[in-house]
PDB file of C-alpha atoms in Angstrom:
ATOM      1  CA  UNK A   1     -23.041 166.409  -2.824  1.00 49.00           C
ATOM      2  CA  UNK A   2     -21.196 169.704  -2.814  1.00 55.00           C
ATOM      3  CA  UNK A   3     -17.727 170.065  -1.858  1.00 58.00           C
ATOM      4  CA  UNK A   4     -16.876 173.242  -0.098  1.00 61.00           C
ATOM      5  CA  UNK A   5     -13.383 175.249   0.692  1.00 62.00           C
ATOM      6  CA  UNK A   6     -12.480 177.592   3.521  1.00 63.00           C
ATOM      7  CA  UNK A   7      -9.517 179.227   3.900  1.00 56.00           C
ATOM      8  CA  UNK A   8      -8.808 178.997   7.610  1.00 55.00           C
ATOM      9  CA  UNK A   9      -5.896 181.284   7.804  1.00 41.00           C
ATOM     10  CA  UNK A  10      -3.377 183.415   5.574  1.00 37.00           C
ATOM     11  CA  UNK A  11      -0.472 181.201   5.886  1.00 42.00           C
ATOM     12  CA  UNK A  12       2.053 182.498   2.152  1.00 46.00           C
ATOM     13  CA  UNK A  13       2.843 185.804   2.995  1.00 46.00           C
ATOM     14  CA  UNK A  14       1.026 186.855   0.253  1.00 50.00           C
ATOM     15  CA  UNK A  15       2.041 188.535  -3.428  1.00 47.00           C
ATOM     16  CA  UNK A  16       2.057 192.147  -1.676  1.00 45.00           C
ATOM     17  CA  UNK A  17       3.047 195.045  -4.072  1.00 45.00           C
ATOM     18  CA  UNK A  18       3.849 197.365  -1.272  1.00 49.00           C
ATOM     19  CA  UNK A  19       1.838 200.559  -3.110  1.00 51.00           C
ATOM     20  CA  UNK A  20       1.299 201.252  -6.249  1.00 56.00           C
ATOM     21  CA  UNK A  21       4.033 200.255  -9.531  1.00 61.00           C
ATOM     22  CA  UNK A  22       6.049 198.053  -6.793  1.00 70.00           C
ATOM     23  CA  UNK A  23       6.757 194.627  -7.580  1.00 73.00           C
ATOM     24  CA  UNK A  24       4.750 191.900  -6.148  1.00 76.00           C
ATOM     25  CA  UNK A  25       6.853 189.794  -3.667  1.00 81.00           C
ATOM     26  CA  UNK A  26       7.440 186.211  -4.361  1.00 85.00           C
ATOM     27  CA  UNK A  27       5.439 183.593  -2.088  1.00 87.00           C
ATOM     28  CA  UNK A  28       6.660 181.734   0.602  1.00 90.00           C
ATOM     29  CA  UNK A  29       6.300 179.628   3.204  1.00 93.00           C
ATOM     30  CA  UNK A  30       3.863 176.691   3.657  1.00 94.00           C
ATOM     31  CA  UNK A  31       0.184 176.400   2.803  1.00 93.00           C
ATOM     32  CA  UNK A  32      -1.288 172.730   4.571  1.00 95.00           C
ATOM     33  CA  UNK A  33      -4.426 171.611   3.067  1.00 95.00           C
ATOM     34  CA  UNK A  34      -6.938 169.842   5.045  1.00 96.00           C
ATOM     35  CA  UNK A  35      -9.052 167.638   2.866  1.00 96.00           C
ATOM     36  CA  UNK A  36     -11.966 165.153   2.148  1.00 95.00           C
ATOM     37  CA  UNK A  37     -10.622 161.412   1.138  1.00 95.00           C
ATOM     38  CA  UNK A  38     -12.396 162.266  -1.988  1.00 91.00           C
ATOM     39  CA  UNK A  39     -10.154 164.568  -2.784  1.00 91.00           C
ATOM     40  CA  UNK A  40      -6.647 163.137  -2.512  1.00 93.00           C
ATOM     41  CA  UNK A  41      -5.892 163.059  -6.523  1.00 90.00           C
ATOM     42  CA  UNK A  42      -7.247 166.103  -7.875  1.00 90.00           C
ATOM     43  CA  UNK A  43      -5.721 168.206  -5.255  1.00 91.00           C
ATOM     44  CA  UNK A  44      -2.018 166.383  -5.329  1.00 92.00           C
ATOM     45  CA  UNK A  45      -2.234 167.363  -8.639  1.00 92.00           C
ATOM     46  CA  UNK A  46      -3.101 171.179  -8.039  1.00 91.00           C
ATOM     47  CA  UNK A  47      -0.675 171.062  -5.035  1.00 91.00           C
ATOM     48  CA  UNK A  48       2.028 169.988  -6.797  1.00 92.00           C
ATOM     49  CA  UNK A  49       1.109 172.607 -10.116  1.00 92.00           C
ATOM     50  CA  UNK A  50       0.687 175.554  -7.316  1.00 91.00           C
ATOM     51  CA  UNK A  51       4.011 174.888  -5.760  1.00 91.00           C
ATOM     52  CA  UNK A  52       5.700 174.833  -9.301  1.00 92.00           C
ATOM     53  CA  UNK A  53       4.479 178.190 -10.310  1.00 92.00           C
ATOM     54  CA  UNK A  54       5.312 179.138  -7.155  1.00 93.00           C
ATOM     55  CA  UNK A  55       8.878 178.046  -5.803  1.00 93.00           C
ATOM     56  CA  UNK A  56       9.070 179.323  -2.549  1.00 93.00           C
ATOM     57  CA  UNK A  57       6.052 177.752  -1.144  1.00 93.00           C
ATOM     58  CA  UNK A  58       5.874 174.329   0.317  1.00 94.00           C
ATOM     59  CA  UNK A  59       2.309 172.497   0.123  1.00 94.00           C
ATOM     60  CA  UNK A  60       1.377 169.893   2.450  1.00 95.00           C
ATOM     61  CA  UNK A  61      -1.879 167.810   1.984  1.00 96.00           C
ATOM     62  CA  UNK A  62      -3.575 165.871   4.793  1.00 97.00           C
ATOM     63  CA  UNK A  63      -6.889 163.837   3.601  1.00 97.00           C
ATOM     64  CA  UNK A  64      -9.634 162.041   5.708  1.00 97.00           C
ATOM     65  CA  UNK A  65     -13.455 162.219   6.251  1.00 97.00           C
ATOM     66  CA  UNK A  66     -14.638 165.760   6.525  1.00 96.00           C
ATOM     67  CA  UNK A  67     -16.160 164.925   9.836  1.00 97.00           C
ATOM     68  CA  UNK A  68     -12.965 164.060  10.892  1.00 98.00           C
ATOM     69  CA  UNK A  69     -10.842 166.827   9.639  1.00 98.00           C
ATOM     70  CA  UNK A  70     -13.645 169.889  11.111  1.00 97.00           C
ATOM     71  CA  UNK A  71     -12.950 167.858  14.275  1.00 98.00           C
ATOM     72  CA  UNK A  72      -9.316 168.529  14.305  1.00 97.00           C
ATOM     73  CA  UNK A  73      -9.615 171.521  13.399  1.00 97.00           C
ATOM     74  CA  UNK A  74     -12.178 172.229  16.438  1.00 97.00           C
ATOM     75  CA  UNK A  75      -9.433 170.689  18.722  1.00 97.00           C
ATOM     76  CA  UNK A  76      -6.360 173.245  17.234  1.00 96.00           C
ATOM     77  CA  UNK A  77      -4.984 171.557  14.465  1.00 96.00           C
ATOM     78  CA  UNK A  78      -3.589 173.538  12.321  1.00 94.00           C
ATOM     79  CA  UNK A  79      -4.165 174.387   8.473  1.00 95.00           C
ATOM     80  CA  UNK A  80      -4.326 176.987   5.886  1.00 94.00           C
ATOM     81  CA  UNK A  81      -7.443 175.568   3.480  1.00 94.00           C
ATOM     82  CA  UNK A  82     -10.047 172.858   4.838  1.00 95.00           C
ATOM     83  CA  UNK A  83     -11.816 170.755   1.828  1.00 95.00           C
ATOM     84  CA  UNK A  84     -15.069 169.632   3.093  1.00 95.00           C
ATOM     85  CA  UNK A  85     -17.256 166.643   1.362  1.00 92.00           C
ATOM     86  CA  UNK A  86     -20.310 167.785   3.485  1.00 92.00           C
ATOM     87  CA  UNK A  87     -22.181 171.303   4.449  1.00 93.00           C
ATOM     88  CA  UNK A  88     -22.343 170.391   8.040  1.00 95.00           C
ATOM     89  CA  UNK A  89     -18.453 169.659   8.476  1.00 96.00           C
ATOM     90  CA  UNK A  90     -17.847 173.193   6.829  1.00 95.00           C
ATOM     91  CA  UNK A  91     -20.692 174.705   8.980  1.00 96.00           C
ATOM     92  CA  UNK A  92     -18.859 173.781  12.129  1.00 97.00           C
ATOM     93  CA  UNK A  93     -15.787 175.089  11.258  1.00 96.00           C
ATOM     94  CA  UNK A  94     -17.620 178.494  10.008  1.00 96.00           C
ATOM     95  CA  UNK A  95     -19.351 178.915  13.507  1.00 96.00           C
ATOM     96  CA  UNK A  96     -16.367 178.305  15.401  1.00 96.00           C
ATOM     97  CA  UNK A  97     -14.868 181.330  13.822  1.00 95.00           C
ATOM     98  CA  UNK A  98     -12.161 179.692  12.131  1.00 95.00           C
ATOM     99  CA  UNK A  99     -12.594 180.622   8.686  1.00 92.00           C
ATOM    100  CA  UNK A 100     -11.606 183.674   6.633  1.00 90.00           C
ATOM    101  CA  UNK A 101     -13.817 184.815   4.215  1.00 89.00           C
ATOM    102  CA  UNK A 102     -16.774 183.076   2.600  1.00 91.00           C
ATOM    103  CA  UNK A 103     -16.552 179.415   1.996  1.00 93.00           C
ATOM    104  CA  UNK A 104     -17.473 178.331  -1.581  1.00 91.00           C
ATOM    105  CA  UNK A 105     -18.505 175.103  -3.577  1.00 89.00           C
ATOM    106  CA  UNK A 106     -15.878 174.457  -5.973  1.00 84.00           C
ATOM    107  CA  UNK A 107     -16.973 171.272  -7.349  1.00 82.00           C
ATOM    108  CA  UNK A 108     -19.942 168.312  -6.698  1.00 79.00           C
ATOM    109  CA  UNK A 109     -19.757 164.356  -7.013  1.00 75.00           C
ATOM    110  CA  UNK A 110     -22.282 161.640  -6.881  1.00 77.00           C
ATOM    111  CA  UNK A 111     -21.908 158.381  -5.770  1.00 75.00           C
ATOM    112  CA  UNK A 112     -21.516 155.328  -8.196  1.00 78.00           C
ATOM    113  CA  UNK A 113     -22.055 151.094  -7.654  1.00 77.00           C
ATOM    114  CA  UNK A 114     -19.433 149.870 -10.247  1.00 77.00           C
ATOM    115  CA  UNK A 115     -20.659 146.160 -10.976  1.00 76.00           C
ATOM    116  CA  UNK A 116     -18.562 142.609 -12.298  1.00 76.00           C
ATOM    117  CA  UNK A 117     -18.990 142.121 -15.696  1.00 76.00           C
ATOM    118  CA  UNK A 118     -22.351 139.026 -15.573  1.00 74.00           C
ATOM    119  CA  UNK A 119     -24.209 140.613 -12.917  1.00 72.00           C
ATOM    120  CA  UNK A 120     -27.722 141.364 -13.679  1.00 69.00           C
ATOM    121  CA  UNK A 121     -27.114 145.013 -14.502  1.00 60.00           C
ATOM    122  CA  UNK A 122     -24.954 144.000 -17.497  1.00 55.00           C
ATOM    123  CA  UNK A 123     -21.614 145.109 -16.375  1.00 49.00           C
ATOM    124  CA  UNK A 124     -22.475 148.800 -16.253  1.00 50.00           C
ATOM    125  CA  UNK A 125     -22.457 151.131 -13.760  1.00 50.00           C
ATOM    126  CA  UNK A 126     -25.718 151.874 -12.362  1.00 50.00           C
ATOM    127  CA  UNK A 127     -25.400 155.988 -10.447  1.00 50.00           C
ATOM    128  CA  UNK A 128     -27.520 156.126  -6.801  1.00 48.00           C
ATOM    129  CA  UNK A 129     -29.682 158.906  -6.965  1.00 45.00           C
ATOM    130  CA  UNK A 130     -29.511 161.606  -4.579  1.00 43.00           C
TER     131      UNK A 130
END
C-alpha cells in the first residue's frame, strides 16, 4: 500500500530571494498537515524537526483515515499537505482541483498479524500478503 502526499496549498510564505544574490527570507506562518492514522509518529517527528530548522513556522498535524480526511477536505477544510494511506482518497482530492502540483508516493507499508507467544504460529509475526 502506497502512501501518497499533495500539497493542497502554499501556506509558509516561502524562502523567496527576491532576484538574484538577495537573501532568502525566513519562513513563516503555519503549515497544517492532514494525515493517514498511520502516520501520526513519523510525521510528529518530521513536524517537530521542520519547525526547528525553521523558527518562524508553526506546524499543526491532524490524523485520521484517508477516506475521512479527502472528505473534509471536499467539504472546505482547510490544510496545507494531505497524507493519504490509499490512491483513491488522493484521487478525489486531485479531481476536485485541490492540489498543487503532482502528488507523489513517499513511502509504502504492509499490514502485519502480531501473535501471543503459544499460538500455533510460534510467537512470530506472520505478514498478510497483498
Amino acid at each position: 500500500m502506497g502512501l501518497a502526499v499533495a500539497a493542497l496549498l502554499a501556506a509558509c510564505g516561502g524562502a523567496s530571494t527576491g532576484g538574484s544574490g538577495a537573501t532568502p527570507r525566513p519562513l513563516s506562518g503555519t503549515v497544517t498537515v492532514l494525515a493517514a492514522a498511520s502516520l501520526t509518529d513519523a510525521l510528529a517527528v518530521i513536524g517537530r524537526g521542520f519547525a526547528g530548522a525553521h523558527p518562524g513556522v508553526r506546524v499543526t498535524l491532524g490524523y485520521g483515515g484517508s477516506s475521512t480526511l479527502a472528505a473534509q477536505l471536499l467539504q472546505g477544510a482547510d490544510a496545507d499537505v494531505f497524507a493519504s494511506a490509499d490512491q483513491p482518497s488522493m484521487d478525489r482530492v486531485v479531481q476536485a482541483g485541490l492540489v498543487a502540483g503532482t502528488p507523489r508516493v513517499f513511502a509504502h507499508n504492509r499490514l502485519a498479524i502480531a501473535v501471543a507467544p503459544g499460538n500455533p504460529d510460534h510467537g512470530g509475526a506472520a505478514l498478510l500478503r497483498e
